């Protein structure tokens, strides 16, 4: 037990150094890009002067187009990453020092244990669908972190968990996650590779399998955690028809209404990404949520400020200063 | 070791892709990581195919309920694999007319394409068509006027549905110009542009920050649950 407490703190030191190094490197690149852009502008001015006198320009060496050190069009995004990165780092450090982190209650996550317990009592399986995208999608990764928690509870309760996947890489990752969960629950014998299967990459082929499984086997609990498209409502409505308790989570805003309409609990957007931190209860992970909230506060301030400035601009269009501020805010928030 | 190496791969690839989106000279690094991912995914596909074979052959040997479906699934999988790999009915690529197997599987007249167009696409369309019925049943349940919020949702849904169809124009088209804002088609646009946009933007901002925070958690190794959690 002692080693499990010591290792994360050591690792945090390494990662905090990595984080600081990343920020310094990023700032370094930003400065370099600024210098580079000035050089670039100077070279463009020189090119314009040379272009006004064609005979001389022909003799002079034409400025070569350069790629530059920094993509100026993404400055706002870069600054946001720096800001969120700093907020997360500071919050994690504060959490590590013992500062209490107050997290609001998320009903869908509170219901996970009850949902797994219900499946155990009914003697039926738990269905976990990790979306239809591959491991390069952050929603799939977030879904697998949830799978780890659900599988651990299922292992403790001795419930059966079925994970059909639509990508072979996700299948491999899911097997590792579930195996580790059974191991940490002290029930390695309860784990079976055969319950985590690859079905097909084809969207509706996968839907056909999962819906068919639901109708035949009637799982007591269904989790839909990941990236979903048109199949979301087919899953949720089939689950509803068989009387399963359903918990969904996705960041696909177009699919959220379907899950809200057909599922018992839905993790909406950011709640889905907060799930692993919320369930783990680790100070370092909870600190990242606080950093995320700092970013949200900054956006809220900018949106309110933007509304006020936009009103001023609408009332007095001649106000160039207000128009400049509005343009800056638009670039920062709207890209 | 089993978790430290994947963690470092994720950290290096993650930072590589992050930098490549801001630094033009590093764009190739980002493309390289994306290519590596594609290669790994292609190799993992073999594992997926083996899993599929194991699952259905197991069902067949045990004569489990629904084993007949396994024959269809596994049989069509083998058939498509054979047709695709043997390139039945494929004409040589015009650039390499001497090479008989140089044509692509997606060319006109190939058996693979025929199977895709006349078997796969209709099946997919059938599944997709089911969605219309599920939308109706979900809408029926969602729009039941159980409480004040549900009544508001029902009214808003009616405004949107009528405003987006010709019925809206028929019902409220007679309203004079000074009350044009109350016409259903205009009300529908107002609801979508003001209330809906405000709500969806709030969700989108939350999602963007959630993605950033999750990405940083993974890149800094704070969240290792996707590797199975625990320590290395």
Coordinates of C-alpha atoms in Angstrom, one line a residue:
Chain A
X1 CA 0.0 0.0 0.0
X2 CA 2.8 2.4 0.9
X3 CA 4.4 1.9 -2.5
X4 CA 1.2 2.8 -4.3
X5 CA 1.1 6.1 -2.4
X6 CA 4.7 7.0 -2.9
X7 CA 5.0 6.2 -6.6
X8 CA 2.3 8.6 -7.8
X9 CA 3.8 11.5 -6.0
X10 CA 7.2 10.8 -7.5
X11 CA 5.6 10.4 -10.8
X12 CA 3.7 13.7 -10.3
X13 CA 7.1 15.4 -9.8
X14 CA 8.3 14.0 -13.1
X15 CA 5.1 15.0 -14.8
X16 CA 5.0 18.5 -13.3
X17 CA 8.6 19.0 -14.6
X18 CA 7.4 17.7 -18.0
X19 CA 4.5 20.2 -17.8
X20 CA 6.8 23.1 -16.9
X21 CA 9.2 22.1 -19.7
X22 CA 6.3 21.9 -22.1
X23 CA 5.1 25.3 -21.2
X24 CA 8.6 26.8 -21.5
X25 CA 9.2 25.2 -24.8
X26 CA 5.8 26.4 -26.0
X27 CA 6.6 30.0 -24.8
X28 CA 10.0 29.7 -26.5
X29 CA 8.3 28.7 -29.7
X30 CA 5.8 31.5 -29.4
X31 CA 8.7 34.1 -29.0
X32 CA 10.6 32.5 -31.8
X33 CA 7.5 32.8 -34.0
X34 CA 7.1 36.4 -33.1
X35 CA 10.7 37.1 -34.0
X36 CA 10.3 35.0 -37.1
X37 CA 7.1 36.9 -38.1
X38 CA 8.9 40.2 -37.7
X39 CA 11.7 39.0 -39.9
X40 CA 9.2 37.7 -42.4
X41 CA 7.4 41.1 -42.4
X42 CA 10.7 42.9 -43.0
X43 CA 11.5 40.5 -45.9
X44 CA 8.1 41.1 -47.4
X45 CA 8.6 44.9 -47.2
X46 CA 12.0 44.5 -48.8
X47 CA 10.4 42.4 -51.5
X48 CA 7.7 45.1 -52.1
X49 CA 10.4 47.7 -52.5
X50 CA 12.4 45.5 -54.9
X51 CA 9.2 44.7 -56.8
X52 CA 8.7 48.5 -57.5
X53 CA 12.0 48.5 -59.4
X54 CA 12.0 45.4 -61.7
X55 CA 15.5 45.6 -63.2
X56 CA 17.1 45.7 -59.8
X57 CA 14.7 43.2 -58.4
X58 CA 15.8 40.7 -61.1
X59 CA 19.4 41.1 -59.9
X60 CA 18.6 40.8 -56.2
X61 CA 18.0 37.5 -54.6
X62 CA 14.2 37.0 -54.3
X63 CA 13.1 36.2 -50.7
X64 CA 12.4 32.5 -50.3
X65 CA 9.0 31.6 -48.9
X66 CA 9.4 30.3 -45.4
X67 CA 7.2 28.1 -43.4
X68 CA 7.7 30.0 -40.2
X69 CA 8.0 28.7 -36.7
X70 CA 4.5 29.3 -35.6
X71 CA 1.1 29.2 -37.2
X72 CA -0.2 32.7 -36.6
X73 CA -3.8 31.7 -37.3
X74 CA -3.8 29.5 -34.3
X75 CA -2.5 32.0 -31.7
X76 CA -5.8 32.1 -29.8
X77 CA -6.0 28.3 -29.6
X78 CA -2.4 28.2 -28.5
X79 CA -3.0 30.8 -25.7
X80 CA -6.0 28.8 -24.5
X81 CA -3.9 25.6 -24.3
X82 CA -1.3 27.5 -22.3
X83 CA -3.9 29.0 -20.0
X84 CA -5.8 25.7 -19.4
X85 CA -2.4 23.9 -19.0
X86 CA -1.3 26.4 -16.4
X87 CA -4.6 26.3 -14.6
X88 CA -4.6 22.5 -14.5
X89 CA -1.0 22.4 -13.3
X90 CA -1.6 24.9 -10.5
X91 CA -4.8 23.2 -9.5
X92 CA -3.2 19.7 -9.4
X93 CA -0.3 21.1 -7.3
X94 CA -2.9 22.7 -4.9
X95 CA -4.8 19.4 -4.7
X96 CA -1.6 17.5 -4.0
X97 CA -0.9 19.8 -1.1
X98 CA -4.2 18.8 0.5
X99 CA -6.5 21.7 -0.5
X100 CA -10.0 20.2 -0.6
X101 CA -11.7 20.0 -4.0
X102 CA -15.4 20.5 -4.0
X103 CA -17.1 18.7 -6.9
X104 CA -20.7 19.0 -7.7
X105 CA -22.8 15.8 -7.6
X106 CA -23.3 14.1 -11.0
X107 CA -26.4 11.9 -10.8
X108 CA -25.4 9.7 -13.7
X109 CA -22.1 8.7 -12.0
X110 CA -23.7 8.2 -8.6
X111 CA -26.1 5.8 -10.4
X112 CA -23.2 3.5 -11.8
X113 CA -23.0 1.3 -8.7
X114 CA -26.8 0.9 -8.4
X115 CA -27.0 0.0 -12.1
X116 CA -24.3 -2.6 -11.7
X117 CA -26.0 -3.9 -8.5
X118 CA -29.3 -4.2 -10.3
X119 CA -27.7 -6.4 -13.0
X120 CA -26.2 -8.6 -10.3
X121 CA -29.5 -9.0 -8.5
X122 CA -31.3 -9.8 -11.7
X123 CA -28.6 -12.3 -12.8
X124 CA -28.3 -10.6 -16.1
X125 CA -25.4 -9.1 -18.0
X126 CA -24.2 -5.5 -18.2
X127 CA -23.7 -4.2 -21.7
X128 CA -21.0 -1.6 -22.3
X129 CA -20.8 0.1 -25.7
X130 CA -17.6 2.2 -26.1
X131 CA -18.8 4.1 -29.1
X132 CA -18.0 3.5 -32.8
X133 CA -14.8 5.4 -33.2
X134 CA -11.2 4.3 -32.9
X135 CA -8.6 4.9 -30.2
X136 CA -7.5 8.2 -31.8
X137 CA -10.8 9.7 -30.6
X138 CA -10.6 11.2 -27.1
X139 CA -14.2 10.2 -26.5
X140 CA -13.3 6.5 -26.9
X141 CA -10.5 7.0 -24.4
X142 CA -12.9 8.6 -22.0
X143 CA -15.3 5.8 -22.6
X144 CA -12.6 3.2 -21.8
X145 CA -11.8 5.0 -18.5
X146 CA -15.4 4.6 -17.6
X147 CA -15.3 1.0 -18.6
X148 CA -12.5 0.4 -16.2
X149 CA -14.6 1.7 -13.3
X150 CA -17.7 -0.2 -14.4
X151 CA -15.7 -3.4 -14.9
X152 CA -14.1 -3.1 -11.4
X153 CA -17.6 -2.7 -9.8
X154 CA -18.9 -5.6 -11.9
X155 CA -15.9 -7.8 -10.8
X156 CA -16.6 -6.9 -7.1
X157 CA -20.3 -7.7 -7.5
X158 CA -19.6 -10.8 -9.6
X159 CA -21.7 -9.5 -12.5
X160 CA -21.1 -10.3 -16.2
X161 CA -20.0 -7.5 -18.5
X162 CA -20.2 -7.7 -22.3
X163 CA -18.2 -5.3 -24.4
X164 CA -18.9 -5.4 -28.2
X165 CA -16.5 -3.1 -30.1
X166 CA -16.6 -1.8 -33.6
X167 CA -12.8 -1.3 -33.8
X168 CA -10.1 -4.0 -33.3
X169 CA -7.8 -1.6 -31.5
X170 CA -10.6 -0.6 -29.1
X171 CA -11.2 -4.3 -28.5
X172 CA -7.5 -4.8 -27.5
X173 CA -7.5 -1.7 -25.3
X174 CA -10.9 -2.7 -23.7
X175 CA -9.5 -6.2 -22.9
X176 CA -6.5 -4.7 -21.1
X177 CA -8.7 -2.3 -19.2
X178 CA -11.2 -5.0 -18.1
X179 CA -8.4 -7.5 -17.3
X180 CA -6.7 -4.9 -15.1
X181 CA -10.0 -4.0 -13.4
X182 CA -10.7 -7.7 -12.5
X183 CA -7.1 -8.0 -11.3
X184 CA -7.4 -4.9 -9.0
X185 CA -10.8 -6.2 -7.7
X186 CA -9.0 -9.5 -6.7
X187 CA -11.0 -11.6 -9.2
X188 CA -8.6 -12.4 -12.1
X189 CA -10.4 -15.7 -12.6
X190 CA -13.7 -13.9 -13.4
X191 CA -12.2 -12.2 -16.5
X192 CA -12.9 -13.7 -19.9
X193 CA -11.5 -12.4 -23.2
X194 CA -14.5 -13.8 -25.0
X195 CA -16.9 -11.2 -23.5
X196 CA -15.0 -8.4 -25.3
X197 CA -15.4 -8.9 -29.0
X198 CA -14.8 -7.2 -32.2
X199 CA -17.9 -7.1 -34.3
X200 CA -17.4 -4.9 -37.4
X201 CA -16.2 -1.5 -38.5
X202 CA -19.4 -1.0 -40.4
X203 CA -21.7 1.3 -38.5
X204 CA -25.0 -0.4 -39.0
X205 CA -23.6 -3.9 -39.0
X206 CA -22.4 -3.1 -35.5
X207 CA -25.8 -1.7 -34.7
X208 CA -27.5 -4.9 -35.9
X209 CA -25.3 -7.0 -33.7
X210 CA -25.7 -4.9 -30.5
X211 CA -29.5 -4.4 -31.0
X212 CA -29.9 -8.2 -31.7
X213 CA -27.9 -9.0 -28.6
X214 CA -30.0 -6.7 -26.5
X215 CA -33.3 -8.2 -27.7
X216 CA -32.0 -11.8 -27.2
X217 CA -30.1 -11.6 -24.0
X218 CA -31.9 -8.7 -22.4
X219 CA -29.1 -7.1 -20.4
X220 CA -30.2 -5.5 -17.2
X221 CA -27.9 -2.5 -17.5
X222 CA -26.6 -0.7 -20.6
X223 CA -23.8 1.8 -20.7
X224 CA -23.2 3.9 -23.9
X225 CA -20.0 5.8 -23.4
X226 CA -18.1 7.2 -26.3
X227 CA -18.6 8.7 -29.7
X228 CA -22.0 8.0 -31.3
X229 CA -23.7 9.0 -34.4
X230 CA -27.1 7.8 -35.9
X231 CA -26.9 4.6 -33.9
X232 CA -27.4 6.3 -30.6
X233 CA -31.2 6.3 -30.7
X234 CA -31.4 2.7 -32.0
X235 CA -29.3 1.5 -29.0
X236 CA -31.2 3.7 -26.5
X237 CA -34.6 2.9 -27.8
X238 CA -33.9 -0.9 -27.9
X239 CA -32.6 -0.7 -24.4
X240 CA -35.7 1.1 -23.3
X241 CA -37.9 -1.5 -24.9
X242 CA -36.2 -4.3 -23.0
X243 CA -36.5 -2.4 -19.7
X244 CA -32.8 -2.0 -19.1
X245 CA -31.5 0.8 -16.9
X246 CA -29.4 3.0 -19.2
X247 CA -26.5 5.4 -18.6
X248 CA -25.1 7.3 -21.6
X249 CA -22.3 9.7 -22.1
X250 CA -21.1 11.5 -25.2
X251 CA -19.6 14.7 -26.4
X252 CA -21.5 14.5 -29.7
X253 CA -24.0 17.3 -29.1
X254 CA -26.3 16.2 -32.0
X255 CA -26.8 12.8 -30.2
X256 CA -27.4 14.2 -26.7
X257 CA -31.1 14.8 -27.2
X258 CA -31.6 11.2 -28.2
X259 CA -29.8 9.9 -25.1
X260 CA -31.6 12.4 -22.9
X261 CA -35.0 11.2 -24.3
X262 CA -34.4 7.5 -24.1
X263 CA -31.9 6.9 -21.3
X264 CA -32.3 7.1 -17.5
X265 CA -29.1 9.1 -17.0
X266 CA -27.0 11.1 -19.4
X267 CA -23.5 12.5 -19.0
X268 CA -23.6 15.7 -21.0
X269 CA -20.4 16.9 -22.7
X270 CA -18.0 18.0 -20.0
X271 CA -19.5 15.6 -17.4
X272 CA -18.5 12.7 -19.6
X273 CA -14.9 13.9 -19.6
X274 CA -15.0 14.6 -15.8
X275 CA -16.3 11.0 -15.1
X276 CA -12.9 9.3 -14.6
X277 CA -11.7 12.1 -12.3
X278 CA -15.0 12.1 -10.4
X279 CA -15.1 8.4 -9.9
X280 CA -11.4 8.0 -9.1
X281 CA -11.5 10.7 -6.3
X282 CA -7.7 11.2 -6.7
X283 CA -6.7 14.7 -5.8
X284 CA -4.5 15.1 -8.9
X285 CA -7.3 14.2 -11.2
X286 CA -9.8 16.3 -9.4
X287 CA -7.4 19.2 -9.7
X288 CA -7.7 19.0 -13.5
X289 CA -11.4 19.6 -13.1
X290 CA -10.7 22.7 -11.2
X291 CA -8.3 23.8 -13.9
X292 CA -11.1 23.1 -16.5
X293 CA -13.5 25.3 -14.4
X294 CA -10.9 28.1 -14.5
X295 CA -11.0 27.9 -18.3
X296 CA -14.8 28.0 -18.2
X297 CA -14.8 31.0 -15.9
X298 CA -12.5 32.8 -18.4
X299 CA -14.8 32.0 -21.3
X300 CA -17.8 33.2 -19.3
X301 CA -16.1 36.5 -18.5
X302 CA -15.2 37.0 -22.2
X303 CA -18.7 36.1 -23.3
X304 CA -20.3 38.7 -20.9
X305 CA -17.7 41.3 -21.8
X306 CA -18.3 40.5 -25.5
X307 CA -22.0 41.0 -25.0
X308 CA -21.5 44.4 -23.3
X309 CA -18.9 45.6 -25.9
X310 CA -21.2 44.4 -28.8
X311 CA -24.0 46.4 -27.3
X312 CA -21.8 49.5 -27.1
X313 CA -20.6 49.0 -30.8
X314 CA -24.3 48.6 -31.9
X315 CA -25.3 51.8 -30.1
X316 CA -22.3 53.9 -31.2
X317 CA -20.8 52.4 -34.4
X318 CA -18.1 55.1 -34.5
X319 CA -16.4 53.8 -31.4
X320 CA -13.2 52.3 -32.9
X321 CA -11.8 51.3 -29.5
X322 CA -14.9 49.2 -28.6
X323 CA -14.8 47.7 -32.1
X324 CA -11.1 46.7 -31.6
X325 CA -11.9 45.1 -28.2
X326 CA -14.8 43.2 -29.8
X327 CA -12.6 42.0 -32.6
X328 CA -10.0 40.8 -30.0
X329 CA -12.7 39.0 -28.0
X330 CA -14.1 37.4 -31.1
X331 CA -10.7 36.1 -32.1
X332 CA -10.1 34.8 -28.6
X333 CA -13.4 33.0 -28.2
X334 CA -14.5 32.4 -31.7
X335 CA -11.2 31.4 -33.1
Chain B
X1 CA 7.1 -1.6 -17.9
X2 CA 3.9 -2.8 -19.7
X3 CA 2.2 0.5 -18.8
X4 CA 5.2 2.8 -18.7
X5 CA 6.1 2.2 -22.4
X6 CA 2.6 2.8 -23.8
X7 CA 2.3 5.9 -21.5
X8 CA 5.5 7.3 -23.0
X9 CA 4.4 6.5 -26.5
X10 CA 1.2 8.4 -25.8
X11 CA 3.0 11.3 -24.3
X12 CA 5.5 11.6 -27.2
X13 CA 2.9 11.1 -29.9
X14 CA 0.5 13.4 -28.1
X15 CA 3.0 16.2 -27.8
X16 CA 4.2 15.6 -31.3
X17 CA 0.7 16.0 -32.8
X18 CA 0.1 19.0 -30.5
X19 CA 3.2 20.8 -31.7
X20 CA 2.7 19.8 -35.3
X21 CA -0.6 21.7 -35.3
X22 CA 1.1 24.9 -34.2
X23 CA 4.5 24.6 -35.8
X24 CA 4.4 24.4 -39.6
X25 CA 7.8 22.8 -39.9
X26 CA 6.7 20.0 -37.5
X27 CA 3.6 19.1 -39.6
X28 CA 5.4 16.1 -41.0
X29 CA 5.8 14.7 -37.5
X30 CA 2.1 14.9 -37.0
X31 CA 1.5 13.1 -40.3
X32 CA 4.1 10.5 -39.3
X33 CA 2.3 9.7 -36.0
X34 CA -1.0 9.5 -37.9
X35 CA 0.5 7.1 -40.4
X36 CA 1.9 5.0 -37.5
X37 CA -1.5 4.8 -36.0
X38 CA -3.0 3.6 -39.3
X39 CA -0.4 0.9 -39.5
X40 CA -1.1 -0.2 -36.0
X41 CA -4.8 -0.2 -36.6
X42 CA -4.3 -2.3 -39.8
X43 CA -2.3 -4.9 -37.8
X44 CA -4.9 -4.8 -35.0
X45 CA -7.5 -5.6 -37.7
X46 CA -6.0 -9.1 -37.9
X47 CA -6.7 -9.5 -34.2
X48 CA -10.3 -8.4 -34.8
X49 CA -10.7 -10.9 -37.6
X50 CA -9.3 -13.6 -35.4
X51 CA -11.7 -12.6 -32.6
X52 CA -14.6 -12.7 -35.0
X53 CA -13.6 -16.2 -36.3
X54 CA -13.1 -17.5 -32.7
X55 CA -16.4 -16.1 -31.5
X56 CA -18.5 -17.6 -34.4
X57 CA -16.6 -20.9 -34.8
X58 CA -17.0 -21.4 -31.0
X59 CA -20.8 -20.8 -31.3
X60 CA -21.0 -23.2 -34.1
X61 CA -19.0 -26.0 -32.4
X62 CA -21.1 -25.6 -29.2
X63 CA -24.3 -25.3 -31.2
X64 CA -25.3 -22.3 -29.1
X65 CA -28.7 -20.6 -29.7
X66 CA -28.5 -18.6 -32.9
X67 CA -25.7 -20.6 -34.4
X68 CA -27.4 -20.4 -37.8
X69 CA -26.6 -16.6 -37.8
X70 CA -23.0 -17.4 -37.1
X71 CA -22.9 -19.5 -40.3
X72 CA -24.2 -16.4 -42.3
X73 CA -21.8 -14.0 -40.5
X74 CA -18.7 -16.1 -40.8
X75 CA -19.6 -17.4 -44.3
X76 CA -20.1 -13.9 -45.7
X77 CA -17.0 -12.7 -44.0
X78 CA -14.9 -15.4 -45.7
X79 CA -16.7 -14.8 -49.0
X80 CA -16.0 -11.1 -49.0
X81 CA -12.4 -11.7 -47.9
X82 CA -11.9 -14.2 -50.7
X83 CA -13.6 -12.0 -53.4
X84 CA -11.7 -8.9 -52.2
X85 CA -8.3 -10.6 -52.1
X86 CA -8.7 -12.6 -55.4
X87 CA -10.0 -9.4 -57.1
X88 CA -12.6 -11.2 -59.1
X89 CA -13.9 -9.2 -62.0
X90 CA -11.4 -6.4 -61.6
X91 CA -9.9 -4.9 -64.8
X92 CA -6.2 -3.9 -64.8
X93 CA -5.4 -0.4 -64.0
X94 CA -5.0 1.7 -67.2
X95 CA -1.6 2.9 -66.0
X96 CA -0.4 -0.7 -65.6
X97 CA -2.3 -2.7 -68.2
X98 CA 0.2 -5.6 -68.1
X99 CA -0.5 -6.3 -64.4
X100 CA -3.8 -8.2 -64.1
X101 CA -4.3 -7.4 -60.4
X102 CA -3.4 -3.7 -60.5
X103 CA -7.1 -2.5 -60.5
X104 CA -8.7 -1.3 -57.3
X105 CA -11.5 -3.2 -55.5
X106 CA -13.8 -0.1 -55.8
X107 CA -13.8 -0.1 -59.6
X108 CA -17.0 -0.6 -61.7
X109 CA -17.8 -4.2 -62.5
X110 CA -15.8 -5.8 -59.7
X111 CA -17.5 -8.6 -57.7
X112 CA -16.4 -6.9 -54.5
X113 CA -18.1 -3.7 -55.5
X114 CA -21.2 -5.6 -56.7
X115 CA -21.5 -7.2 -53.3
X116 CA -21.0 -3.9 -51.6
X117 CA -23.6 -2.1 -53.7
X118 CA -26.3 -4.8 -53.8
X119 CA -25.9 -6.5 -50.5
X120 CA -24.1 -4.3 -48.0
X121 CA -25.8 -1.0 -49.0
X122 CA -29.4 -2.2 -48.9
X123 CA -28.8 -3.9 -45.5
X124 CA -27.2 -0.7 -44.1
X125 CA -30.1 1.4 -45.5
X126 CA -32.6 -1.0 -43.9
X127 CA -31.0 -0.5 -40.5
X128 CA -30.8 3.2 -41.0
X129 CA -34.5 3.3 -42.0
X130 CA -35.4 1.8 -38.6
X131 CA -34.2 5.0 -37.1
X132 CA -37.4 6.8 -38.3
X133 CA -39.5 4.5 -36.1
X134 CA -37.3 4.9 -33.1
X135 CA -37.4 8.7 -33.5
X136 CA -41.2 8.5 -33.5
X137 CA -41.3 6.4 -30.3
X138 CA -38.7 8.5 -28.5
X139 CA -40.5 11.7 -29.5
X140 CA -43.8 10.3 -28.3
X141 CA -42.2 9.6 -24.9
X142 CA -40.3 12.8 -24.6
X143 CA -43.2 15.1 -25.6
X144 CA -45.7 13.8 -23.0
X145 CA -46.9 16.8 -21.0
X146 CA -46.0 15.5 -17.6
X147 CA -44.9 18.7 -16.0
X148 CA -44.2 22.4 -16.8
X149 CA -40.9 21.7 -18.4
X150 CA -42.3 19.0 -20.6
X151 CA -45.2 21.3 -21.7
X152 CA -42.6 24.0 -22.6
X153 CA -40.6 21.4 -24.6
X154 CA -43.8 20.2 -26.3
X155 CA -44.8 23.8 -27.3
X156 CA -41.2 24.5 -28.6
X157 CA -41.2 21.3 -30.6
X158 CA -44.5 22.2 -32.2
X159 CA -43.2 25.6 -33.1
X160 CA -40.1 24.1 -34.7
X161 CA -41.9 21.3 -36.5
X162 CA -44.7 23.5 -37.9
X163 CA -42.2 26.4 -38.7
X164 CA -40.0 24.1 -40.7
X165 CA -42.9 22.9 -42.9
X166 CA -45.4 24.5 -45.2
X167 CA -48.1 24.0 -42.5
X168 CA -46.5 26.9 -40.6
X169 CA -47.0 29.3 -43.5
X170 CA -50.5 28.1 -44.0
X171 CA -51.4 28.6 -40.3
X172 CA -49.9 32.0 -39.6
X173 CA -49.1 33.5 -43.0
X174 CA -52.1 35.8 -42.6
X175 CA -50.5 37.7 -39.8
X176 CA -49.8 41.4 -40.8
X177 CA -46.3 42.6 -41.2
X178 CA -46.1 44.4 -37.9
X179 CA -46.7 41.0 -36.2
X180 CA -44.5 39.0 -38.6
X181 CA -42.3 38.0 -35.7
X182 CA -45.2 35.8 -34.5
X183 CA -45.4 33.8 -37.8
X184 CA -44.4 30.2 -37.1
X185 CA -41.5 30.2 -39.6
X186 CA -40.0 33.3 -38.0
X187 CA -40.6 32.0 -34.5
X188 CA -38.9 28.7 -35.4
X189 CA -35.8 30.7 -36.7
X190 CA -35.8 32.8 -33.5
X191 CA -36.0 29.7 -31.2
X192 CA -33.2 28.0 -33.2
X193 CA -30.9 31.1 -33.3
X194 CA -31.4 32.4 -29.8
X195 CA -32.3 29.7 -27.3
X196 CA -30.9 26.7 -29.1
X197 CA -27.6 28.4 -30.1
X198 CA -27.1 29.7 -26.6
X199 CA -27.6 26.3 -25.1
X200 CA -25.6 24.4 -27.6
X201 CA -22.7 26.9 -27.4
X202 CA -22.6 26.4 -23.7
X203 CA -22.4 22.6 -24.2
X204 CA -19.7 23.0 -26.9
X205 CA -17.5 25.3 -24.8
X206 CA -17.8 22.7 -21.9
X207 CA -16.9 19.9 -24.3
X208 CA -13.9 21.8 -25.7
X209 CA -12.5 22.5 -22.2
X210 CA -13.3 18.9 -21.2
X211 CA -11.3 17.6 -24.2
X212 CA -8.4 19.9 -23.4
X213 CA -8.4 18.9 -19.7
X214 CA -8.7 15.2 -20.5
X215 CA -5.9 15.5 -23.1
X216 CA -3.6 17.2 -20.6
X217 CA -4.5 14.5 -18.0
X218 CA -3.5 11.8 -20.4
X219 CA -0.4 13.6 -21.7
X220 CA 0.9 14.3 -18.1
X221 CA 0.1 10.7 -17.1
X222 CA -2.3 11.7 -14.4
X223 CA -5.0 9.6 -15.9
X224 CA -3.8 6.1 -16.7
X225 CA -7.1 4.4 -16.5
X226 CA -7.2 3.9 -20.3
X227 CA -4.2 1.6 -19.8
X228 CA -6.0 -0.4 -17.2
X229 CA -5.3 2.1 -14.3
X230 CA -3.0 1.6 -11.3
X231 CA 0.7 1.9 -11.3
X232 CA 3.3 0.8 -13.8

